[in-house]
Coordinates of C-alpha atoms in Angstrom, one line a residue:
X19 CA 38.2 -16.9 -37.0
X20 CA 37.0 -14.1 -39.3
X21 CA 35.5 -10.9 -38.0
X22 CA 31.9 -11.8 -39.1
X23 CA 32.0 -15.1 -37.2
X24 CA 33.4 -13.4 -34.1
X25 CA 30.7 -10.7 -34.3
X26 CA 27.9 -13.4 -34.5
X27 CA 29.4 -15.2 -31.5
X28 CA 29.5 -12.0 -29.5
X29 CA 25.9 -11.1 -30.3
X30 CA 24.8 -14.7 -29.4
X31 CA 26.6 -14.5 -26.1
X32 CA 25.0 -11.1 -25.3
X33 CA 21.5 -12.5 -26.2
X34 CA 22.0 -15.6 -24.1
X35 CA 23.3 -13.4 -21.1
X36 CA 20.2 -11.1 -21.4
X37 CA 17.8 -14.0 -21.6
X38 CA 19.5 -15.6 -18.5
X39 CA 19.4 -12.3 -16.7
X40 CA 15.6 -11.9 -17.3
X41 CA 14.9 -15.5 -16.3
X42 CA 16.8 -15.0 -13.0
X43 CA 15.1 -11.6 -12.3
X44 CA 11.6 -13.2 -12.8
X45 CA 12.6 -16.2 -10.7
X46 CA 13.8 -14.2 -7.8
X47 CA 10.9 -11.7 -8.0
X48 CA 8.4 -14.6 -8.0
X49 CA 10.0 -16.3 -5.1
X50 CA 10.1 -13.0 -3.1
X51 CA 6.4 -12.5 -3.9
X52 CA 5.5 -16.0 -2.9
X53 CA 7.3 -15.8 0.4
X54 CA 5.4 -12.5 1.1
X55 CA 2.1 -14.1 0.3
X56 CA 2.9 -17.1 2.4
X57 CA 4.1 -15.0 5.3
X58 CA 7.5 -16.7 5.2
X59 CA 9.4 -13.7 6.3
X60 CA 12.5 -15.6 7.3
X61 CA 12.9 -16.9 3.7
X62 CA 12.0 -13.5 2.3
X63 CA 14.7 -11.8 4.4
X64 CA 17.3 -14.4 3.5
X65 CA 16.6 -14.1 -0.3
X66 CA 16.4 -10.3 -0.3
X67 CA 19.9 -10.1 1.2
X68 CA 21.6 -12.4 -1.3
X69 CA 24.1 -10.7 -3.6
X70 CA 22.4 -11.9 -6.7
X71 CA 19.1 -10.4 -5.5
X72 CA 20.6 -7.1 -4.7
X73 CA 22.5 -7.1 -8.0
X74 CA 19.6 -8.0 -10.3
X75 CA 16.5 -6.5 -8.7
X76 CA 16.1 -2.7 -9.1
X77 CA 16.8 -1.0 -5.8
X78 CA 13.4 0.7 -5.5
X79 CA 11.5 -2.6 -6.4
X80 CA 13.4 -4.5 -3.7
X81 CA 13.0 -1.8 -1.1
X82 CA 9.3 -1.5 -1.9
X83 CA 8.9 -5.3 -1.3
X84 CA 10.8 -5.0 2.0
X85 CA 8.4 -2.2 3.0
X86 CA 5.4 -4.5 2.3
X87 CA 7.0 -7.2 4.3
X88 CA 7.5 -4.9 7.3
X89 CA 3.9 -3.7 7.0
X90 CA 2.6 -7.3 6.8
X91 CA 4.5 -8.5 9.9
X92 CA 3.7 -5.3 11.9
X93 CA 7.4 -4.4 12.3
X94 CA 7.1 -0.8 13.5
X95 CA 10.8 -0.1 13.8
X96 CA 11.7 -1.2 10.3
X97 CA 8.6 0.3 8.8
X98 CA 9.6 3.7 10.1
X99 CA 13.1 3.2 8.9
X100 CA 12.1 2.2 5.4
X101 CA 9.9 5.2 5.1
X102 CA 12.7 7.5 6.3
X103 CA 14.9 5.8 3.8
X104 CA 12.5 6.5 0.9
X105 CA 12.4 10.1 2.0
X106 CA 16.1 10.4 1.2
X107 CA 15.9 8.7 -2.2
X108 CA 15.4 10.3 -5.6
X109 CA 12.1 8.9 -6.7
X110 CA 10.0 9.6 -9.8
X111 CA 6.4 10.8 -9.4
X112 CA 4.8 7.3 -9.6
X113 CA 7.2 6.0 -7.0
X114 CA 6.6 8.9 -4.6
X115 CA 2.9 8.3 -5.0
X116 CA 3.2 4.6 -4.2
X117 CA 5.3 5.1 -1.2
X118 CA 3.3 8.0 0.2
X119 CA 0.1 6.0 -0.3
X120 CA 1.4 3.2 1.9
X121 CA 2.9 5.6 4.4
X122 CA -0.3 7.6 4.7
X123 CA -2.6 4.7 5.4
X124 CA -0.1 3.1 7.8
X125 CA 0.3 6.2 9.9
X126 CA -3.4 6.8 9.8
X127 CA -3.9 3.4 11.3
X128 CA -1.2 4.3 13.9
X129 CA -3.0 7.6 14.6
X130 CA 0.2 9.6 14.0
X131 CA -1.3 12.8 12.7
X132 CA 1.8 14.7 11.9
X133 CA 3.2 11.9 9.7
X134 CA -0.2 11.5 8.1
X135 CA -0.2 15.2 7.2
X136 CA 3.3 14.9 5.7
X137 CA 2.5 11.9 3.5
X138 CA -1.0 13.2 2.6
X139 CA 0.7 16.3 1.2
X140 CA 3.1 14.1 -0.8
X141 CA 0.2 12.0 -2.0
X142 CA -1.6 15.1 -3.3
X143 CA 1.4 16.6 -4.9
X144 CA 2.1 13.4 -6.9
X145 CA -1.4 12.4 -7.9
X146 CA -0.9 12.9 -11.6
X147 CA -4.6 12.3 -12.4
X148 CA -5.8 14.4 -9.5
X149 CA -8.6 11.9 -8.9
X150 CA -6.9 8.9 -7.2
X151 CA -6.9 10.4 -3.7
X152 CA -10.6 10.8 -3.1
X153 CA -10.7 8.2 -0.3
X154 CA -7.5 9.7 1.2
X155 CA -9.2 13.1 1.2
X156 CA -12.2 11.7 3.1
X157 CA -10.1 9.8 5.6
X158 CA -7.7 12.8 6.2
X159 CA -10.5 15.2 6.7
X160 CA -12.5 12.9 9.1
X161 CA -9.7 11.3 11.1
X162 CA -6.9 13.8 11.1
X163 CA -8.6 17.2 10.7
X164 CA -11.8 16.2 12.6
X165 CA -13.9 17.6 9.8
X166 CA -17.0 16.7 7.8
X167 CA -16.5 18.6 4.5
X168 CA -17.0 15.5 2.4
X169 CA -20.1 14.3 4.1
X170 CA -22.5 14.9 1.2
X171 CA -20.1 13.2 -1.3
X172 CA -19.7 10.2 0.9
X173 CA -23.5 9.9 1.3
X174 CA -23.8 10.0 -2.5
X175 CA -21.2 7.2 -3.0
X176 CA -22.8 5.2 -0.1
X177 CA -26.2 5.3 -1.8
X178 CA -24.8 3.6 -4.9
X179 CA -22.2 1.4 -3.2
X180 CA -22.1 -2.4 -3.3
X181 CA -22.7 -4.2 0.0
X182 CA -19.1 -5.2 0.4
X183 CA -18.0 -1.5 0.2
X184 CA -20.5 -0.2 2.7
X185 CA -18.8 -1.0 6.0
X186 CA -15.9 1.3 5.3
X187 CA -18.2 4.1 4.2
X188 CA -20.4 3.6 7.3
X189 CA -17.4 4.0 9.5
X190 CA -16.5 7.2 7.6
X191 CA -20.1 8.5 7.8
X192 CA -20.2 7.7 11.6
X193 CA -17.0 9.7 12.1
X194 CA -18.2 12.6 9.9
X195 CA -21.4 12.9 11.9
X196 CA -19.5 12.6 15.2
X197 CA -17.3 15.5 14.0
X198 CA -20.4 17.4 13.1
X199 CA -21.9 16.9 16.5
X200 CA -24.9 14.9 15.1
X201 CA -25.0 12.0 17.6
X202 CA -28.3 10.6 16.1
X203 CA -26.8 9.9 12.7
X204 CA -23.4 8.9 14.2
X205 CA -25.2 6.2 16.3
X206 CA -27.2 5.1 13.2
X207 CA -24.1 4.3 11.2
X208 CA -22.2 2.9 14.1
X209 CA -25.1 0.5 14.7
X210 CA -24.9 -0.6 11.0
X211 CA -21.2 -1.1 11.4
X212 CA -21.6 -3.1 14.6
X213 CA -24.2 -5.2 12.9
X214 CA -21.9 -6.0 10.0
X215 CA -19.1 -6.9 12.4
X216 CA -21.4 -9.3 14.3
X217 CA -22.5 -10.9 11.0
X218 CA -18.9 -11.3 9.8
X219 CA -17.9 -12.8 13.2
X220 CA -20.8 -15.3 13.0
X221 CA -19.8 -16.4 9.4
X222 CA -16.2 -16.9 10.5
X223 CA -17.3 -18.9 13.5
X224 CA -19.5 -21.1 11.3
X225 CA -16.7 -21.6 8.8
X226 CA -14.3 -22.5 11.6
X227 CA -16.6 -25.1 12.9
X228 CA -16.9 -26.9 9.6

């Protein structure tokens, strides 16, 4: 076999191997995503721990999917562990932002203010565009700091918001007015929020009865 033929064979083998590698990566990634969407966490855990998965899927990508699975299943212990794990990893700016965003909203929902402050700071430090964290600013100020510094801005956005976006803004407005000591307006937006919840519950009940 001459050198030219051998070179062609080697290149062909490399190309086939790379194509196979990409096919396997896509297949495993799609299966992991499907299991997450279906809430089949047993299958997700089993696949995520397989040697081929850990070999082919980039470490951050796999850990990020695991984080989403823990959040979805309400696994507090492993959620805390995965965030602590990410704290020890060398991440790029986009990765730090993605992790901090999830951590911030998670610990906000858990009312853990100190961890909220920690990840809010990371979020702000890694917001490359300096405009992606506006909602986080509003939530942090209202629920962690007990402030109302963004009240005028939230009112401005609320006035132009679509109906589906209004309930979250109404909750924020109610909290801002509570922090401000304005019970009248706080009650106004809490009433709107309660009305929305009742209408949603009614729709779900009607759909369930069909």
